[in-house]
Amino acid sequence: KAGVTQTPRYLIKTRGQQVTLSCSPISGHRSVSWYQQTPGQGLQFLFEYFSETQRNKGNFPGRFSGRQFSNSRSEMNVSTLELGDSALYLCASSLGVPKNIQYFGAGTRLSVL
Amino acid sequence: DAKTTQPNSMESNEEEPVHLPCNHSTISGTDYIHWYRQLPSQGPEYVIHGLTSNVNNRMASLAIAEDRKSSTLILHRATLRDAAVYYCILISYNTDKLIFGTGTRLQVFP
């Protein structure tokens, strides 16, 4: 069974641009969550989607948004990029509650110049 | 969100048991205790989880205090591949939201 796939693996953007990251969950998993990891703040929860609906949202500005499609694939978008958005963005999928075991992808490393 | 407290770092020698502690004094009755680990240059990896009773799987054991205010992840025989950052996380049964703390960086020496 294929694991969680995130594309692209690496991305370089400049300030002010926008970016879209993609996540394909494990087949059969309906829940997708996104996390940001930086050396200073560690791993922080961004948002969680289940059956195309956002179920939880972390404490991030509105520039960070996401969506989930009917096939459970998810995208997250960051608009008007800032230098501080440079981070490893991780996606995780699970079967959904109450299972709660999340399987993480390798992440997309975003560098904002 | 319930908070967990872990030591910043721990060391072990290969093939020795490792006990990684976690305090979660504000845990609620519906919170599950999950452990994840993150190896260098990889996404976090699920290790084990439990609610009230001690749990065992092929990777580790989880010992949960009777009052549930603390727990211990036990690696029975540490290997070099176990060197990672270990996160203790509380998750309410009705959400997939993970709140990561700073975790414990485990070093394993040959």
PDB file of C-alpha atoms in Angstrom:
ATOM      1  CA  LYS A   1       0.000   0.000   0.000  1.00  0.00           C
ATOM      2  CA  ALA A   2       1.455   3.361  -0.970  1.00  0.00           C
ATOM      3  CA  GLY A   3       2.162   5.829   1.811  1.00  0.00           C
ATOM      4  CA  VAL A   4       1.293   9.494   2.015  1.00  0.00           C
ATOM      5  CA  THR A   5       2.697  11.328  -0.983  1.00  0.00           C
ATOM      6  CA  GLN A   6       3.528  15.008  -0.935  1.00  0.00           C
ATOM      7  CA  THR A   7       4.487  17.047  -3.961  1.00  0.00           C
ATOM      8  CA  PRO A   8       6.664  18.801  -4.668  1.00  0.00           C
ATOM      9  CA  ARG A   9       9.435  17.771  -2.262  1.00  0.00           C
ATOM     10  CA  TYR A  10      11.259  21.080  -2.559  1.00  0.00           C
ATOM     11  CA  LEU A  11      10.111  24.509  -3.567  1.00  0.00           C
ATOM     12  CA  ILE A  12      11.754  27.916  -3.785  1.00  0.00           C
ATOM     13  CA  LYS A  13       9.616  31.033  -3.975  1.00  0.00           C
ATOM     14  CA  THR A  14      10.084  34.754  -3.465  1.00  0.00           C
ATOM     15  CA  ARG A  15       8.290  37.045  -1.065  1.00  0.00           C
ATOM     16  CA  GLY A  16       4.814  38.029  -2.186  1.00  0.00           C
ATOM     17  CA  GLN A  17       4.258  34.990  -4.343  1.00  0.00           C
ATOM     18  CA  GLN A  18       1.755  32.270  -3.585  1.00  0.00           C
ATOM     19  CA  VAL A  19       2.288  28.531  -3.422  1.00  0.00           C
ATOM     20  CA  THR A  20       0.151  25.392  -3.555  1.00  0.00           C
ATOM     21  CA  LEU A  21       1.264  22.139  -1.978  1.00  0.00           C
ATOM     22  CA  SER A  22      -0.337  18.783  -2.662  1.00  0.00           C
ATOM     23  CA  CYS A  23      -0.958  15.719  -0.517  1.00  0.00           C
ATOM     24  CA  SER A  24      -2.240  12.315  -1.577  1.00  0.00           C
ATOM     25  CA  PRO A  25      -3.327  10.293   1.456  1.00  0.00           C
ATOM     26  CA  ILE A  26      -3.115   6.550   1.929  1.00  0.00           C
ATOM     27  CA  SER A  27      -5.874   4.808  -0.013  1.00  0.00           C
ATOM     28  CA  GLY A  28      -9.016   4.619   2.076  1.00  0.00           C
ATOM     29  CA  HIS A  29      -7.991   7.372   4.486  1.00  0.00           C
ATOM     30  CA  ARG A  30     -10.537  10.166   4.689  1.00  0.00           C
ATOM     31  CA  SER A  31      -8.812  12.519   7.097  1.00  0.00           C
ATOM     32  CA  VAL A  32      -5.917  14.759   6.086  1.00  0.00           C
ATOM     33  CA  SER A  33      -4.060  17.115   8.403  1.00  0.00           C
ATOM     34  CA  TRP A  34      -1.346  19.673   7.664  1.00  0.00           C
ATOM     35  CA  TYR A  35       1.524  20.766   9.889  1.00  0.00           C
ATOM     36  CA  GLN A  36       4.297  23.336   9.652  1.00  0.00           C
ATOM     37  CA  GLN A  37       7.728  22.543  11.091  1.00  0.00           C
ATOM     38  CA  THR A  38      10.356  25.200  11.722  1.00  0.00           C
ATOM     39  CA  PRO A  39      13.472  25.133  13.906  1.00  0.00           C
ATOM     40  CA  GLY A  40      12.101  27.917  16.100  1.00  0.00           C
ATOM     41  CA  GLN A  41       8.464  26.871  16.544  1.00  0.00           C
ATOM     42  CA  GLY A  42       8.684  23.125  16.093  1.00  0.00           C
ATOM     43  CA  LEU A  43       5.719  21.220  14.690  1.00  0.00           C
ATOM     44  CA  GLN A  44       2.533  23.261  14.544  1.00  0.00           C
ATOM     45  CA  PHE A  45      -0.913  22.170  13.473  1.00  0.00           C
ATOM     46  CA  LEU A  46      -2.345  24.044  10.488  1.00  0.00           C
ATOM     47  CA  PHE A  47      -5.685  22.407   9.682  1.00  0.00           C
ATOM     48  CA  GLU A  48      -7.518  19.139   9.364  1.00  0.00           C
ATOM     49  CA  TYR A  49      -9.966  17.989   6.714  1.00  0.00           C
ATOM     50  CA  PHE A  50     -12.401  15.123   6.807  1.00  0.00           C
ATOM     51  CA  SER A  51     -14.718  14.261   3.940  1.00  0.00           C
ATOM     52  CA  GLU A  52     -14.005  17.601   2.212  1.00  0.00           C
ATOM     53  CA  THR A  53     -14.856  19.635   5.330  1.00  0.00           C
ATOM     54  CA  GLN A  54     -12.412  21.542   7.474  1.00  0.00           C
ATOM     55  CA  ARG A  55     -12.835  20.086  10.932  1.00  0.00           C
ATOM     56  CA  ASN A  56     -10.115  21.885  12.878  1.00  0.00           C
ATOM     57  CA  LYS A  57      -7.900  24.890  12.282  1.00  0.00           C
ATOM     58  CA  GLY A  58      -4.714  25.969  13.987  1.00  0.00           C
ATOM     59  CA  ASN A  59      -3.604  29.462  14.876  1.00  0.00           C
ATOM     60  CA  PHE A  60      -2.320  30.648  11.515  1.00  0.00           C
ATOM     61  CA  PRO A  61      -3.230  33.756   9.508  1.00  0.00           C
ATOM     62  CA  GLY A  62      -5.795  33.643   6.734  1.00  0.00           C
ATOM     63  CA  ARG A  63      -2.996  33.515   4.151  1.00  0.00           C
ATOM     64  CA  PHE A  64      -2.872  29.811   4.900  1.00  0.00           C
ATOM     65  CA  SER A  65      -5.766  27.884   3.435  1.00  0.00           C
ATOM     66  CA  GLY A  66      -6.550  24.389   2.357  1.00  0.00           C
ATOM     67  CA  ARG A  67      -9.098  22.160   0.770  1.00  0.00           C
ATOM     68  CA  GLN A  68      -9.870  18.516   0.308  1.00  0.00           C
ATOM     69  CA  PHE A  69     -11.278  16.866  -2.780  1.00  0.00           C
ATOM     70  CA  SER A  70     -13.803  14.070  -3.069  1.00  0.00           C
ATOM     71  CA  ASN A  71     -10.986  11.531  -3.537  1.00  0.00           C
ATOM     72  CA  SER A  72      -9.502  12.719  -0.197  1.00  0.00           C
ATOM     73  CA  ARG A  73      -6.499  14.366  -1.842  1.00  0.00           C
ATOM     74  CA  SER A  74      -5.733  17.687  -0.241  1.00  0.00           C
ATOM     75  CA  GLU A  75      -4.014  20.918  -1.155  1.00  0.00           C
ATOM     76  CA  MET A  76      -2.816  23.759   0.970  1.00  0.00           C
ATOM     77  CA  ASN A  77      -2.202  27.244  -0.323  1.00  0.00           C
ATOM     78  CA  VAL A  78      -0.136  30.060   1.115  1.00  0.00           C
ATOM     79  CA  SER A  79      -0.657  33.476  -0.399  1.00  0.00           C
ATOM     80  CA  THR A  80       1.561  36.551  -0.169  1.00  0.00           C
ATOM     81  CA  LEU A  81       4.537  34.555   1.045  1.00  0.00           C
ATOM     82  CA  GLU A  82       6.742  35.941   3.801  1.00  0.00           C
ATOM     83  CA  LEU A  83      10.290  34.967   4.721  1.00  0.00           C
ATOM     84  CA  GLY A  84       8.955  33.368   7.902  1.00  0.00           C
ATOM     85  CA  ASP A  85       6.891  30.920   5.886  1.00  0.00           C
ATOM     86  CA  SER A  86      10.060  29.015   5.049  1.00  0.00           C
ATOM     87  CA  ALA A  87       9.483  25.645   6.633  1.00  0.00           C
ATOM     88  CA  LEU A  88       8.885  21.950   6.167  1.00  0.00           C
ATOM     89  CA  TYR A  89       5.186  21.382   5.502  1.00  0.00           C
ATOM     90  CA  LEU A  90       3.971  17.963   6.511  1.00  0.00           C
ATOM     91  CA  CYS A  91       0.772  16.214   5.587  1.00  0.00           C
ATOM     92  CA  ALA A  92      -0.695  13.312   7.532  1.00  0.00           C
ATOM     93  CA  SER A  93      -3.610  11.034   6.774  1.00  0.00           C
ATOM     94  CA  SER A  94      -5.692   8.754   8.923  1.00  0.00           C
ATOM     95  CA  LEU A  95      -8.808   6.669   8.685  1.00  0.00           C
ATOM     96  CA  GLY A  96     -10.473   9.296  10.813  1.00  0.00           C
ATOM     97  CA  VAL A  97     -11.878   9.179  14.264  1.00  0.00           C
ATOM     98  CA  PRO A  98     -11.757   7.295  16.464  1.00  0.00           C
ATOM     99  CA  LYS A  99      -8.712   5.575  14.989  1.00  0.00           C
ATOM    100  CA  ASN A 100      -6.571   8.731  15.216  1.00  0.00           C
ATOM    101  CA  ILE A 101      -3.308   7.122  14.118  1.00  0.00           C
ATOM    102  CA  GLN A 102      -1.782   9.475  11.626  1.00  0.00           C
ATOM    103  CA  TYR A 103       0.642   8.559   8.865  1.00  0.00           C
ATOM    104  CA  PHE A 104       2.934  11.317   7.731  1.00  0.00           C
ATOM    105  CA  GLY A 105       4.434  12.082   4.372  1.00  0.00           C
ATOM    106  CA  ALA A 106       8.051  13.133   3.896  1.00  0.00           C
ATOM    107  CA  GLY A 107       7.025  16.760   3.594  1.00  0.00           C
ATOM    108  CA  THR A 108       7.535  19.660   1.235  1.00  0.00           C
ATOM    109  CA  ARG A 109      10.419  21.958   2.084  1.00  0.00           C
ATOM    110  CA  LEU A 110       9.519  25.507   1.148  1.00  0.00           C
ATOM    111  CA  SER A 111      12.162  28.203   0.985  1.00  0.00           C
ATOM    112  CA  VAL A 112      11.040  31.814   0.628  1.00  0.00           C
ATOM    113  CA  LEU A 113      13.705  34.218  -0.598  1.00  0.00           C
TER     114      LEU A 113
ATOM    115  CA  ASP B   1      -5.556  21.843  24.459  1.00  0.00           C
ATOM    116  CA  ALA B   2      -3.971  19.577  27.051  1.00  0.00           C
ATOM    117  CA  LYS B   3      -0.233  20.055  27.420  1.00  0.00           C
ATOM    118  CA  THR B   4       2.575  17.546  27.879  1.00  0.00           C
ATOM    119  CA  THR B   5       6.015  17.974  29.451  1.00  0.00           C
ATOM    120  CA  GLN B   6       9.021  15.922  28.405  1.00  0.00           C
ATOM    121  CA  PRO B   7      12.764  16.136  29.089  1.00  0.00           C
ATOM    122  CA  ASN B   8      14.645  17.860  26.285  1.00  0.00           C
ATOM    123  CA  SER B   9      17.103  15.051  25.763  1.00  0.00           C
ATOM    124  CA  MET B  10      18.094  11.601  26.912  1.00  0.00           C
ATOM    125  CA  GLU B  11      20.944   9.238  26.164  1.00  0.00           C
ATOM    126  CA  SER B  12      21.181   5.483  26.006  1.00  0.00           C
ATOM    127  CA  ASN B  13      23.616   2.806  24.984  1.00  0.00           C
ATOM    128  CA  GLU B  14      22.713   0.322  22.313  1.00  0.00           C
ATOM    129  CA  GLU B  15      20.785  -2.757  23.471  1.00  0.00           C
ATOM    130  CA  GLU B  16      19.864  -1.129  26.780  1.00  0.00           C
ATOM    131  CA  PRO B  17      16.251  -0.351  27.744  1.00  0.00           C
ATOM    132  CA  VAL B  18      15.110   3.247  27.512  1.00  0.00           C
ATOM    133  CA  HIS B  19      12.339   4.830  29.548  1.00  0.00           C
ATOM    134  CA  LEU B  20      11.038   8.102  28.114  1.00  0.00           C
ATOM    135  CA  PRO B  21       8.800   9.971  30.580  1.00  0.00           C
ATOM    136  CA  CYS B  22       5.920  12.315  29.854  1.00  0.00           C
ATOM    137  CA  ASN B  23       3.846  14.401  32.253  1.00  0.00           C
ATOM    138  CA  HIS B  24       0.300  15.388  31.332  1.00  0.00           C
ATOM    139  CA  SER B  25      -1.325  16.572  34.516  1.00  0.00           C
ATOM    140  CA  THR B  26      -4.208  18.334  32.707  1.00  0.00           C
ATOM    141  CA  ILE B  27      -5.315  15.270  30.763  1.00  0.00           C
ATOM    142  CA  SER B  28      -9.072  14.853  30.389  1.00  0.00           C
ATOM    143  CA  GLY B  29     -11.039  11.640  30.495  1.00  0.00           C
ATOM    144  CA  THR B  30     -11.432  11.483  26.713  1.00  0.00           C
ATOM    145  CA  ASP B  31      -7.781  12.145  25.844  1.00  0.00           C
ATOM    146  CA  TYR B  32      -5.732   9.352  24.348  1.00  0.00           C
ATOM    147  CA  ILE B  33      -1.971   9.318  24.972  1.00  0.00           C
ATOM    148  CA  HIS B  34      -0.069   8.990  21.703  1.00  0.00           C
ATOM    149  CA  TRP B  35       3.647   8.717  21.039  1.00  0.00           C
ATOM    150  CA  TYR B  36       5.248   9.628  17.745  1.00  0.00           C
ATOM    151  CA  ARG B  37       8.884   9.831  16.800  1.00  0.00           C
ATOM    152  CA  GLN B  38      10.685  11.752  14.112  1.00  0.00           C
ATOM    153  CA  LEU B  39      13.863  10.380  12.634  1.00  0.00           C
ATOM    154  CA  PRO B  40      16.255  12.804  10.960  1.00  0.00           C
ATOM    155  CA  SER B  41      14.960  14.130   7.635  1.00  0.00           C
ATOM    156  CA  GLN B  42      11.675  12.249   7.901  1.00  0.00           C
ATOM    157  CA  GLY B  43       8.092  12.992   8.859  1.00  0.00           C
ATOM    158  CA  PRO B  44       6.868  11.860  12.283  1.00  0.00           C
ATOM    159  CA  GLU B  45       6.091   8.175  12.711  1.00  0.00           C
ATOM    160  CA  TYR B  46       3.423   6.684  14.965  1.00  0.00           C
ATOM    161  CA  VAL B  47       4.839   4.555  17.778  1.00  0.00           C
ATOM    162  CA  ILE B  48       2.057   3.611  20.172  1.00  0.00           C
ATOM    163  CA  HIS B  49      -1.030   4.930  21.930  1.00  0.00           C
ATOM    164  CA  GLY B  50      -3.243   4.103  24.895  1.00  0.00           C
ATOM    165  CA  LEU B  51      -6.079   5.340  27.048  1.00  0.00           C
ATOM    166  CA  THR B  52      -5.868   3.782  30.499  1.00  0.00           C
ATOM    167  CA  SER B  53      -4.189   0.402  30.336  1.00  0.00           C
ATOM    168  CA  ASN B  54      -0.580  -0.378  29.524  1.00  0.00           C
ATOM    169  CA  VAL B  55      -0.037  -1.241  25.876  1.00  0.00           C
ATOM    170  CA  ASN B  56       2.548  -3.241  23.966  1.00  0.00           C
ATOM    171  CA  ASN B  57       3.354  -3.463  20.283  1.00  0.00           C
ATOM    172  CA  ARG B  58       6.300  -4.559  18.193  1.00  0.00           C
ATOM    173  CA  MET B  59       8.005  -1.179  18.556  1.00  0.00           C
ATOM    174  CA  ALA B  60       7.559  -0.320  22.213  1.00  0.00           C
ATOM    175  CA  SER B  61       5.528  -0.481  25.407  1.00  0.00           C
ATOM    176  CA  LEU B  62       3.470   2.278  26.958  1.00  0.00           C
ATOM    177  CA  ALA B  63       3.056   2.408  30.709  1.00  0.00           C
ATOM    178  CA  ILE B  64       0.275   4.713  31.916  1.00  0.00           C
ATOM    179  CA  ALA B  65       0.051   5.866  35.516  1.00  0.00           C
ATOM    180  CA  GLU B  66      -3.101   4.948  37.402  1.00  0.00           C
ATOM    181  CA  ASP B  67      -4.184   8.597  37.636  1.00  0.00           C
ATOM    182  CA  ARG B  68      -3.227   9.081  33.934  1.00  0.00           C
ATOM    183  CA  LYS B  69      -1.216  12.196  34.754  1.00  0.00           C
ATOM    184  CA  SER B  70       1.971  10.671  33.423  1.00  0.00           C
ATOM    185  CA  SER B  71       3.118   7.955  31.073  1.00  0.00           C
ATOM    186  CA  THR B  72       6.368   6.279  30.023  1.00  0.00           C
ATOM    187  CA  LEU B  73       7.388   5.017  26.621  1.00  0.00           C
ATOM    188  CA  ILE B  74       9.627   1.988  26.963  1.00  0.00           C
ATOM    189  CA  LEU B  75      12.021   0.860  24.255  1.00  0.00           C
ATOM    190  CA  HIS B  76      13.119  -2.536  25.435  1.00  0.00           C
ATOM    191  CA  ARG B  77      16.425  -2.683  23.587  1.00  0.00           C
ATOM    192  CA  ALA B  78      17.566   0.544  22.007  1.00  0.00           C
ATOM    193  CA  THR B  79      19.202   0.392  18.604  1.00  0.00           C
ATOM    194  CA  LEU B  80      21.025   3.098  16.680  1.00  0.00           C
ATOM    195  CA  ARG B  81      17.917   3.392  14.490  1.00  0.00           C
ATOM    196  CA  ASP B  82      15.915   4.495  17.524  1.00  0.00           C
ATOM    197  CA  ALA B  83      17.807   7.786  17.686  1.00  0.00           C
ATOM    198  CA  ALA B  84      15.059  10.333  17.071  1.00  0.00           C
ATOM    199  CA  VAL B  85      12.906  12.999  18.663  1.00  0.00           C
ATOM    200  CA  TYR B  86      10.062  11.383  20.603  1.00  0.00           C
ATOM    201  CA  TYR B  87       6.800  13.270  21.063  1.00  0.00           C
ATOM    202  CA  CYS B  88       4.162  12.542  23.670  1.00  0.00           C
ATOM    203  CA  ILE B  89       0.798  13.933  22.528  1.00  0.00           C
ATOM    204  CA  LEU B  90      -2.700  13.993  23.953  1.00  0.00           C
ATOM    205  CA  ILE B  91      -5.512  13.581  21.459  1.00  0.00           C
ATOM    206  CA  SER B  92      -9.200  13.885  22.136  1.00  0.00           C
ATOM    207  CA  TYR B  93     -11.117  10.890  20.778  1.00  0.00           C
ATOM    208  CA  ASN B  94     -13.156  13.018  18.353  1.00  0.00           C
ATOM    209  CA  THR B  95     -10.363  14.847  16.517  1.00  0.00           C
ATOM    210  CA  ASP B  96      -7.218  14.153  14.515  1.00  0.00           C
ATOM    211  CA  LYS B  97      -5.548  17.335  15.686  1.00  0.00           C
ATOM    212  CA  LEU B  98      -2.034  16.696  17.028  1.00  0.00           C
ATOM    213  CA  ILE B  99      -0.475  19.292  19.310  1.00  0.00           C
ATOM    214  CA  PHE B 100       3.256  18.607  19.371  1.00  0.00           C
ATOM    215  CA  GLY B 101       5.435  19.751  22.264  1.00  0.00           C
ATOM    216  CA  THR B 102       9.197  20.048  22.030  1.00  0.00           C
ATOM    217  CA  GLY B 103       9.713  16.317  22.458  1.00  0.00           C
ATOM    218  CA  THR B 104      12.692  14.363  23.799  1.00  0.00           C
ATOM    219  CA  ARG B 105      15.754  13.964  21.622  1.00  0.00           C
ATOM    220  CA  LEU B 106      17.063  10.440  22.207  1.00  0.00           C
ATOM    221  CA  GLN B 107      20.700   9.720  21.465  1.00  0.00           C
ATOM    222  CA  VAL B 108      21.815   6.106  21.244  1.00  0.00           C
ATOM    223  CA  PHE B 109      25.487   5.262  21.521  1.00  0.00           C
ATOM    224  CA  PRO B 110      27.120   2.090  20.186  1.00  0.00           C
TER     225      PRO B 110
END
